[in-house]
PDB file of C-alpha atoms in Angstrom:
ATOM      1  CA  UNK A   1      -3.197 -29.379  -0.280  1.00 40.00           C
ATOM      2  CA  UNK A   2      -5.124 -28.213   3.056  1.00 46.00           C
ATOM      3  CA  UNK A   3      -4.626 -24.580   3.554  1.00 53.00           C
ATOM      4  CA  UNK A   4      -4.745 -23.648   7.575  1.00 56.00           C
ATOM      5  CA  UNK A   5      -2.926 -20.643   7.270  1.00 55.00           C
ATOM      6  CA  UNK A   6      -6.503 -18.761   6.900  1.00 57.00           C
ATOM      7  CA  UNK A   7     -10.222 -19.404   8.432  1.00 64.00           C
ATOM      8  CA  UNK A   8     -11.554 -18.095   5.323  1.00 79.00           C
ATOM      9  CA  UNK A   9     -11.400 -16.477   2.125  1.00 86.00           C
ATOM     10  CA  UNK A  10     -11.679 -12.485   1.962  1.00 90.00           C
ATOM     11  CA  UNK A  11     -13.634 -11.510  -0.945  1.00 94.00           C
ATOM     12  CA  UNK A  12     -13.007  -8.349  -2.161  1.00 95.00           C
ATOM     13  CA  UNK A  13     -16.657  -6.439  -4.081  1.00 95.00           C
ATOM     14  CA  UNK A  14     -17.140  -3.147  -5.444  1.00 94.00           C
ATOM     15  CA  UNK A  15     -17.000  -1.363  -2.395  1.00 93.00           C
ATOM     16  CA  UNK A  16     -17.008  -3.745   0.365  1.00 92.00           C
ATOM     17  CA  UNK A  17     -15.342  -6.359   1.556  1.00 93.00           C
ATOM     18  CA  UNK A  18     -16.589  -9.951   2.768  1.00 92.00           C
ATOM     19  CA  UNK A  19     -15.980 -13.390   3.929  1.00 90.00           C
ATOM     20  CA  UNK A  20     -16.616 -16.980   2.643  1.00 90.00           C
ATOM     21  CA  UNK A  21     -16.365 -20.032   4.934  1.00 88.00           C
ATOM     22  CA  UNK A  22     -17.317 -23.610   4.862  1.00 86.00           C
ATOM     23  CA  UNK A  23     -15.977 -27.097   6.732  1.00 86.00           C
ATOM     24  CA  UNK A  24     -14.040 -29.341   5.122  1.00 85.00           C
ATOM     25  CA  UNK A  25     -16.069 -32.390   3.948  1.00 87.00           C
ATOM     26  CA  UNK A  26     -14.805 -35.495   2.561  1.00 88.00           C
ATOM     27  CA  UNK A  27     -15.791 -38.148   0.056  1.00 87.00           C
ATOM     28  CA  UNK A  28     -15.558 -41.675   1.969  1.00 89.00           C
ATOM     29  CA  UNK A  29     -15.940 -43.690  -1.051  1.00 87.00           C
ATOM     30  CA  UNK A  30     -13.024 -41.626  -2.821  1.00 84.00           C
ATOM     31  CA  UNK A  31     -11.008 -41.963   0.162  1.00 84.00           C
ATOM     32  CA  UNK A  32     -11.380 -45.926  -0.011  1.00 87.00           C
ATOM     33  CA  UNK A  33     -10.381 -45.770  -3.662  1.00 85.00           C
ATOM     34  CA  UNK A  34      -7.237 -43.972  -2.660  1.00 81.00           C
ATOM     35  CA  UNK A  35      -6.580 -46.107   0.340  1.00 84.00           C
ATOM     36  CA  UNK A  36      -6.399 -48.797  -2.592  1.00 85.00           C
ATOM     37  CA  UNK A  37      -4.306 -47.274  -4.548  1.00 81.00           C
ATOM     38  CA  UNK A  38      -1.904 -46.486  -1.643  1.00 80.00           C
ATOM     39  CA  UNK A  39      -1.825 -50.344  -1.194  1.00 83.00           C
ATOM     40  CA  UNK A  40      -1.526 -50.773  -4.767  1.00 82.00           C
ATOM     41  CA  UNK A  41       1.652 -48.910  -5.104  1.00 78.00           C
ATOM     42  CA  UNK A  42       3.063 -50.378  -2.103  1.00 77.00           C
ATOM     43  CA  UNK A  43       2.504 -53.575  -3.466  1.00 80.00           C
ATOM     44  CA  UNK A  44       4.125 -52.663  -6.696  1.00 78.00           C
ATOM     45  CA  UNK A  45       6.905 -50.456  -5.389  1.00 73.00           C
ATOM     46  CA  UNK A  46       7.774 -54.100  -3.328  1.00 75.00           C
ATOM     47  CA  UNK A  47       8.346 -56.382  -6.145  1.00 72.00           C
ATOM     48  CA  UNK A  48      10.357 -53.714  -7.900  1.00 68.00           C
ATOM     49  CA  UNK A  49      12.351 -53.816  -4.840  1.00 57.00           C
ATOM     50  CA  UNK A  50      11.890 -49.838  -4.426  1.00 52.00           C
ATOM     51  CA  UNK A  51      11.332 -47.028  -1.929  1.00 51.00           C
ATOM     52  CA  UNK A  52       7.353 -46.219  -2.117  1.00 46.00           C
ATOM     53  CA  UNK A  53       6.957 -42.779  -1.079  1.00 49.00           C
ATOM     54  CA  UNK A  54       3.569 -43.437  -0.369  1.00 49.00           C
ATOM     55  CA  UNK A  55       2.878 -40.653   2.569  1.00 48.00           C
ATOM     56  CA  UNK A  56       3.398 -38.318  -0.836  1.00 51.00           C
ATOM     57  CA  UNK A  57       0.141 -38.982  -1.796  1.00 51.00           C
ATOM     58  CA  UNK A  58      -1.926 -36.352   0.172  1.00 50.00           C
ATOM     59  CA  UNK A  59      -5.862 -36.011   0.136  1.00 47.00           C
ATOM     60  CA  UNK A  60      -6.956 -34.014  -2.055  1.00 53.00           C
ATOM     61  CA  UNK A  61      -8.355 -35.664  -3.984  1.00 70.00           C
ATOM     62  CA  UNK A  62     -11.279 -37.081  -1.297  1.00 80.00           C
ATOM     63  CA  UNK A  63     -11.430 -34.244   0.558  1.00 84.00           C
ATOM     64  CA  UNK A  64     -13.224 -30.362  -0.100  1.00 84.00           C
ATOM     65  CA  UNK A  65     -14.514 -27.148   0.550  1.00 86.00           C
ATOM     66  CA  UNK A  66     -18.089 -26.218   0.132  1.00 87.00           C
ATOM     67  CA  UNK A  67     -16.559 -23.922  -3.277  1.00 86.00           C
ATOM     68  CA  UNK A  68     -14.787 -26.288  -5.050  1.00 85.00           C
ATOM     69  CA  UNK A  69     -14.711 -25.678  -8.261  1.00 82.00           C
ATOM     70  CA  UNK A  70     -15.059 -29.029  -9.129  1.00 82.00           C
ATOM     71  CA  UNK A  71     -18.453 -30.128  -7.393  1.00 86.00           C
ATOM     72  CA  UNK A  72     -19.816 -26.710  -8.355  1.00 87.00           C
ATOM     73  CA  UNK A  73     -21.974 -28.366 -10.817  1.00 85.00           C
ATOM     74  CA  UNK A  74     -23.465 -31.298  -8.867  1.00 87.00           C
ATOM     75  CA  UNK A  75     -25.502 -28.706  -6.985  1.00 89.00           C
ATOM     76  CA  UNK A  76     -29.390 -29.246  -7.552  1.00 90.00           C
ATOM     77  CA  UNK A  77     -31.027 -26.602  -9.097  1.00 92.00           C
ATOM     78  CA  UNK A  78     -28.326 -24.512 -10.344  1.00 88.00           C
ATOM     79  CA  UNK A  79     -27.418 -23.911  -6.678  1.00 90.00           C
ATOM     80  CA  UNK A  80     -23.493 -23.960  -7.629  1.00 89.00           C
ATOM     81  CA  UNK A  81     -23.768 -21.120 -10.291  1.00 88.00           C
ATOM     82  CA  UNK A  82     -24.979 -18.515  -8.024  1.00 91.00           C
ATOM     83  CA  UNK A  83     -22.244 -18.238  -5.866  1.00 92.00           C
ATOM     84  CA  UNK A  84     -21.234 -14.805  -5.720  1.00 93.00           C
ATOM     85  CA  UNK A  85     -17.836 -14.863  -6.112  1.00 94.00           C
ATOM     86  CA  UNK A  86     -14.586 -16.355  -7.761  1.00 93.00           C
ATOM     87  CA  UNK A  87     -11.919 -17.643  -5.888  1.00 91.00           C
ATOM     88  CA  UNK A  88      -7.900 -17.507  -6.072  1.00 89.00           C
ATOM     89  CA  UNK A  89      -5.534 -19.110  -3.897  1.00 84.00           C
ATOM     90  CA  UNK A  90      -6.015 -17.435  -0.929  1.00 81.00           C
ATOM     91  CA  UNK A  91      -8.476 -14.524  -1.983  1.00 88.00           C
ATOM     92  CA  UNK A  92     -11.406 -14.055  -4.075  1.00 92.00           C
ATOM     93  CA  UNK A  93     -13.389 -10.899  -6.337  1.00 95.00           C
ATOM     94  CA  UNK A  94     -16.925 -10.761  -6.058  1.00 95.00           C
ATOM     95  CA  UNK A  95     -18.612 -11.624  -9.740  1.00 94.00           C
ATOM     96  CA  UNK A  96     -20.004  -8.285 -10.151  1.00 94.00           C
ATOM     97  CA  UNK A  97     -16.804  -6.831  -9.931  1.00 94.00           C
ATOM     98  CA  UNK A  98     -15.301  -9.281 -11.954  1.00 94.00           C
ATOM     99  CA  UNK A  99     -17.088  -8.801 -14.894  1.00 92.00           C
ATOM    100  CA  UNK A 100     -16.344  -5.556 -15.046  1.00 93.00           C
ATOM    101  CA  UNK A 101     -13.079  -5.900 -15.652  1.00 92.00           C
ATOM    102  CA  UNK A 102     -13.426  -7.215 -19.497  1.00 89.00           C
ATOM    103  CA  UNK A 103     -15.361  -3.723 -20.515  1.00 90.00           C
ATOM    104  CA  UNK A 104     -13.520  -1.758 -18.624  1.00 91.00           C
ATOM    105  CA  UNK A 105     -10.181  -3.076 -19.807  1.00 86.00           C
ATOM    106  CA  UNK A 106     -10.982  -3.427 -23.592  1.00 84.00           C
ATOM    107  CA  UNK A 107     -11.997   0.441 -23.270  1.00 87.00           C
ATOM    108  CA  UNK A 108      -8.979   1.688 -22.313  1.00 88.00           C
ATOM    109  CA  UNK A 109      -9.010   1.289 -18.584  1.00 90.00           C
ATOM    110  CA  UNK A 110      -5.847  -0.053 -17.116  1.00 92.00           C
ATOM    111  CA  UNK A 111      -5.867  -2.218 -14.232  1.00 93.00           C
ATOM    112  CA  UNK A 112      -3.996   0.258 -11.986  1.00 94.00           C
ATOM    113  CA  UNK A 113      -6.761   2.704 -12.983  1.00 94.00           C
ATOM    114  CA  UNK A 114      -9.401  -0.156 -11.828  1.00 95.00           C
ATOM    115  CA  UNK A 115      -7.163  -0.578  -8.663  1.00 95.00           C
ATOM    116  CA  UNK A 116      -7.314   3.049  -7.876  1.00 95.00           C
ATOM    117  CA  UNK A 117     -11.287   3.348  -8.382  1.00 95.00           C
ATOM    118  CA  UNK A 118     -11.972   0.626  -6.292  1.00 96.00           C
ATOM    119  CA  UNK A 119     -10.061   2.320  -3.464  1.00 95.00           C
ATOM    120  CA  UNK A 120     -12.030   5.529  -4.136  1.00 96.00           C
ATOM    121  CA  UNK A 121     -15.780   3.113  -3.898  1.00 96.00           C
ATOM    122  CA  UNK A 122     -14.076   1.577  -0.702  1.00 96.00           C
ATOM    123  CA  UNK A 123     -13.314   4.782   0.824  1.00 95.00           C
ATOM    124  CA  UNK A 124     -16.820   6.649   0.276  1.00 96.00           C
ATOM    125  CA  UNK A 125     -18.146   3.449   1.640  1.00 95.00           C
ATOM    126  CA  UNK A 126     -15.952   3.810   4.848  1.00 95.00           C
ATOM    127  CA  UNK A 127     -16.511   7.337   5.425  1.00 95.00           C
ATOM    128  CA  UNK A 128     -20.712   6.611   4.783  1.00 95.00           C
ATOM    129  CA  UNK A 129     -20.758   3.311   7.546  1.00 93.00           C
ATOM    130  CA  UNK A 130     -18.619   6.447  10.005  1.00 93.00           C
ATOM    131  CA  UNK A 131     -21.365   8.711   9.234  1.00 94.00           C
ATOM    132  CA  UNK A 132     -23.889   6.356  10.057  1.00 94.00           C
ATOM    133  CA  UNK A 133     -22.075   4.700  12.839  1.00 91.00           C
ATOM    134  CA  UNK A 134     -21.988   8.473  14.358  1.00 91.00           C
ATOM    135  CA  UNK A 135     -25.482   8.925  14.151  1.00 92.00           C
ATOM    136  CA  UNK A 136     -26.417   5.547  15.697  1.00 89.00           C
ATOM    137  CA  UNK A 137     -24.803   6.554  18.319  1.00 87.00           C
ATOM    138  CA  UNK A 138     -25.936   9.965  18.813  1.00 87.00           C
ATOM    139  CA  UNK A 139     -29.605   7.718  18.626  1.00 86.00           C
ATOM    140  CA  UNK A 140     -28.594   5.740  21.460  1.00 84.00           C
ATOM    141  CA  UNK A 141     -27.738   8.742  23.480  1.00 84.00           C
ATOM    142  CA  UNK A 142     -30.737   9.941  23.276  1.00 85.00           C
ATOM    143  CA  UNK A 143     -32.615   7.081  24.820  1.00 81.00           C
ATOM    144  CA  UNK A 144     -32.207   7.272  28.289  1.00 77.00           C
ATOM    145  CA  UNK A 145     -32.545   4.082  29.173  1.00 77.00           C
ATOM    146  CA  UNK A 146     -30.375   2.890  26.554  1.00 69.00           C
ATOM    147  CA  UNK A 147     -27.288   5.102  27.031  1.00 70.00           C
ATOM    148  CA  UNK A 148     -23.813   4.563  27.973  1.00 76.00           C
ATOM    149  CA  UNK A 149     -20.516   6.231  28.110  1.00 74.00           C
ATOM    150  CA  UNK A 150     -18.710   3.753  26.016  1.00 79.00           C
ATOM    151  CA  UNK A 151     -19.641   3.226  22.266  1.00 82.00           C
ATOM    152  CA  UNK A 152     -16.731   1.250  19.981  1.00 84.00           C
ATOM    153  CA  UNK A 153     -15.459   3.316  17.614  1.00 84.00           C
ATOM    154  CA  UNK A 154     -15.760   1.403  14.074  1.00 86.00           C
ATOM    155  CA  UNK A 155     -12.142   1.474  13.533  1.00 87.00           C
ATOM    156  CA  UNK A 156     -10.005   2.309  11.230  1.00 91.00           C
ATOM    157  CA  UNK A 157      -9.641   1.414   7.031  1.00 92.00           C
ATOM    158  CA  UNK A 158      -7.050  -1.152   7.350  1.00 89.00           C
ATOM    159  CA  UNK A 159      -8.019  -2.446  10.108  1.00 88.00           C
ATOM    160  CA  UNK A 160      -8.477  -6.056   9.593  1.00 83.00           C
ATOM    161  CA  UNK A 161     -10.310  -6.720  12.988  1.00 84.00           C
ATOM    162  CA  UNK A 162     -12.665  -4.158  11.672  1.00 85.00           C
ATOM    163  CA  UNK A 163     -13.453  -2.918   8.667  1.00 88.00           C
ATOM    164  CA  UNK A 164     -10.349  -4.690   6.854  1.00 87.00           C
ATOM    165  CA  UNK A 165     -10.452  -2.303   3.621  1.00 89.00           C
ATOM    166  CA  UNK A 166      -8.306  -4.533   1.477  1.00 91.00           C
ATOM    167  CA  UNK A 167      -7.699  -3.220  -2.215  1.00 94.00           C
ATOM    168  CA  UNK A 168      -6.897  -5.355  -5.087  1.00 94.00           C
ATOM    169  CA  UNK A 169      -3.437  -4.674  -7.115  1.00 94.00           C
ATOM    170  CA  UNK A 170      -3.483  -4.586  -9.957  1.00 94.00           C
ATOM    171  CA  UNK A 171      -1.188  -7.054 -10.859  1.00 94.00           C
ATOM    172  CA  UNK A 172      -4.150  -9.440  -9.150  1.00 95.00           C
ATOM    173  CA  UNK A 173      -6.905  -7.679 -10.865  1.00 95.00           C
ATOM    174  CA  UNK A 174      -5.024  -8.796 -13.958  1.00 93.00           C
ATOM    175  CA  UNK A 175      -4.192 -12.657 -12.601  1.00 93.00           C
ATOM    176  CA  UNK A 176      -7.812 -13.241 -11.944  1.00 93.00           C
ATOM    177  CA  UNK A 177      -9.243 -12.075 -14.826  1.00 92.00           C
ATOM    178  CA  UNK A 178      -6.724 -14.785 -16.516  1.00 92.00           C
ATOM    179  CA  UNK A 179      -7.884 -17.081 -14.347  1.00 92.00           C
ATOM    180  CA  UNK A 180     -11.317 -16.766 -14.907  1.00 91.00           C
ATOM    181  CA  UNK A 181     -11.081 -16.760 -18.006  1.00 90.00           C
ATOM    182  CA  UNK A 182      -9.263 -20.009 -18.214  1.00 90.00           C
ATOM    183  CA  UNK A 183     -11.887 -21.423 -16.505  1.00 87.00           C
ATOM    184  CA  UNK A 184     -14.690 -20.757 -19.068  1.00 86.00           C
ATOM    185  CA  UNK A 185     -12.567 -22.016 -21.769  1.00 87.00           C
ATOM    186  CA  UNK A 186     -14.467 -24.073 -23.607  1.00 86.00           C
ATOM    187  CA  UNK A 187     -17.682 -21.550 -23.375  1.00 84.00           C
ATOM    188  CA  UNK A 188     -15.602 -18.833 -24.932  1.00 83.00           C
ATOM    189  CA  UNK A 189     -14.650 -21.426 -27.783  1.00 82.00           C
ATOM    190  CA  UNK A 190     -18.525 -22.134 -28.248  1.00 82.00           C
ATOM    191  CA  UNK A 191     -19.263 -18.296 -27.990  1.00 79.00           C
ATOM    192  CA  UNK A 192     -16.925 -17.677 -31.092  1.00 72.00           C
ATOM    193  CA  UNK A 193     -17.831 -21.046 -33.340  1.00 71.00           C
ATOM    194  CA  UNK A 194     -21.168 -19.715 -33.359  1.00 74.00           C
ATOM    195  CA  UNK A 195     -20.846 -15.979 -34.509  1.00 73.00           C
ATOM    196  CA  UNK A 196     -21.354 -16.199 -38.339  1.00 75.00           C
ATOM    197  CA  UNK A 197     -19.634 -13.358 -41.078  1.00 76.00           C
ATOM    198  CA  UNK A 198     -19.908 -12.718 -44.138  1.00 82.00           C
ATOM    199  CA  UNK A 199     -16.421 -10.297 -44.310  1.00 83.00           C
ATOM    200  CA  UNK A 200     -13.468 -11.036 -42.057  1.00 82.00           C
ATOM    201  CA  UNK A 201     -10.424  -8.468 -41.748  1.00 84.00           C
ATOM    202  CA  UNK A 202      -7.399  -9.612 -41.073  1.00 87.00           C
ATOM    203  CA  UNK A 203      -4.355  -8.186 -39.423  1.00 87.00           C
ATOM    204  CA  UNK A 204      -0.911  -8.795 -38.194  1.00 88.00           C
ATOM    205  CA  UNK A 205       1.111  -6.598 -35.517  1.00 84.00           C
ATOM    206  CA  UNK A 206       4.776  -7.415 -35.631  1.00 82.00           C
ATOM    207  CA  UNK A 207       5.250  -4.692 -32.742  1.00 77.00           C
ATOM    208  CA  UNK A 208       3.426  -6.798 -29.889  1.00 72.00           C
ATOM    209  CA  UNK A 209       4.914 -10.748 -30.145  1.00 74.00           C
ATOM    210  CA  UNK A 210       8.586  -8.808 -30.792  1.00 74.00           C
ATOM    211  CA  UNK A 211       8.074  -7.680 -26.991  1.00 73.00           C
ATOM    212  CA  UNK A 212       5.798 -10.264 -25.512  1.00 72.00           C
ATOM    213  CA  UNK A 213       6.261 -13.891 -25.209  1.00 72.00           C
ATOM    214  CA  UNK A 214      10.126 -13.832 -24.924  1.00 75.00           C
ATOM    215  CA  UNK A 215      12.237 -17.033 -23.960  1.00 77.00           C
ATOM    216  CA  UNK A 216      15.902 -16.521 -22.920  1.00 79.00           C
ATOM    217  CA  UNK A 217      16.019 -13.014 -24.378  1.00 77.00           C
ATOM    218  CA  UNK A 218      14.205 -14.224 -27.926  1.00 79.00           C
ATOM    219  CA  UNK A 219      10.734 -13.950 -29.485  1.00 77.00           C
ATOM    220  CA  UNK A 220       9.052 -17.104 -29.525  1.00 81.00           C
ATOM    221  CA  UNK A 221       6.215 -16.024 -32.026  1.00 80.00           C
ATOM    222  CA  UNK A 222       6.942 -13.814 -35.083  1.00 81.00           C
ATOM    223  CA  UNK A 223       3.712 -11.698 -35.128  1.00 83.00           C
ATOM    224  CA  UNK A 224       0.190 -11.493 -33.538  1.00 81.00           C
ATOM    225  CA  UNK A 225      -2.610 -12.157 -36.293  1.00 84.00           C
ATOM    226  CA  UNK A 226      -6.007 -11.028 -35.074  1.00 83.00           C
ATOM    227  CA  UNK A 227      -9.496 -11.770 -37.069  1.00 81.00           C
ATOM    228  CA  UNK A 228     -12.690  -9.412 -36.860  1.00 80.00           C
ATOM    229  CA  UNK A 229     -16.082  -9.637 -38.379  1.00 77.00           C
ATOM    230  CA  UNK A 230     -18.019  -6.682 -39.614  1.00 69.00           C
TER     231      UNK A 230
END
């Protein structure tokens, strides 16, 4: 569906904060292949003798943002890969931050400890761009000729008109790395078929699908088996 509740996506790096924005272009020869199909189903839905619901169909399908996931690869060059971050719904991490997450989890680090030292990175940021900020304008007052009485102050942390220091949760830290993940699927499925061993050890937890994966109050798997290679 088309999103106007937002005139871009915030994406949220190391220790900065940034913005992504592109028009909404639009695939004319998809859009005549849906107007088809509209006409299609209203044909159909009249011999049946039924009620097409045919403004249902929205367009999606023909129409895009410059990040689409989808046309991603039909960039020349390799164009597509480079871009620097990965989107959510409304949101977005920067890929360098992003893939920290995997070490940095499967160490030991919990995602509310990631949370809280990407506030800290945020914050030294913010109180180095004051710092500056201060001096630049102790350099203007020093020119003469460019002086003034007024300087804008650079505002405060949460400001979103200014500096906008938005943190991740992490509850979100944790849904994107899922959905990144999900997303490079099949590479991950690759990555493993090709890793060779000559000794595998096998275990199974009993403790971990008791507790996780529950439907209406009951396990749905009996135990978690896990494989490693030496």
């Amino acid at each position: 569906c088309f999103r106007d509740n937002h005139f871009g996506r915030l994406i949220i790096g190391l220790n900065t904060t940034y913005y992504t924005i592109s028009r909404r272009y639009i695939c004319y020869e998809c859009h005549e292949a849906s107007k088809r199909a509209k006409a299609a189903y209203a044909t159909i839905a009249q011999q049946v003798d039924a009620h097409a619901a045919i403004d249902q169909i929205d367009d999606s399908s023909y129409t895009f943002m410059a990040w689409d996931n989808r046309i991603m690869h039909l960039y020349k060059y390799g164009r597509g890969a480079r871009f620097p971050a990965f989107l959510t719904w409304r949101a977005g991490l920067d890929k360098t931050l992003l893939r920290m997450l995997p070490p940095l989890q499967d160490g030991g680090f919990r995602a509310d400890r990631t949370s809280k030292m990407i506030c800290e990175l945020h914050s030294l940021a913010y109180d180095d761009a004051c710092i500056e900020h201060e001096h630049e304008i102790q350099r203007l007052r020093s020119n003469p000729v460019a002086a003034s009485n007024v300087y804008e102050p650079l505002g405060d942390f949460n400001d979103p008109r200014t500096w906008r220091g938005k943190i991740p949760t992490a509850n979100y830290l944790v849904h994107a790395r899922k959905l990144f993940f999900a997303s490079i699927k099949a590479h991950l499925d690759k990555s493993v078929k090709q890793r060779g061993a000559e000794v595998l050890h096998w275990d199974v937890s009993y403790k971990e699908a008791k507790h996780l994966c529950r439907y209406r109050g009951k396990s749905i798997f009996k135990g978690l088996v896990t494989a490693t290679n030496e």
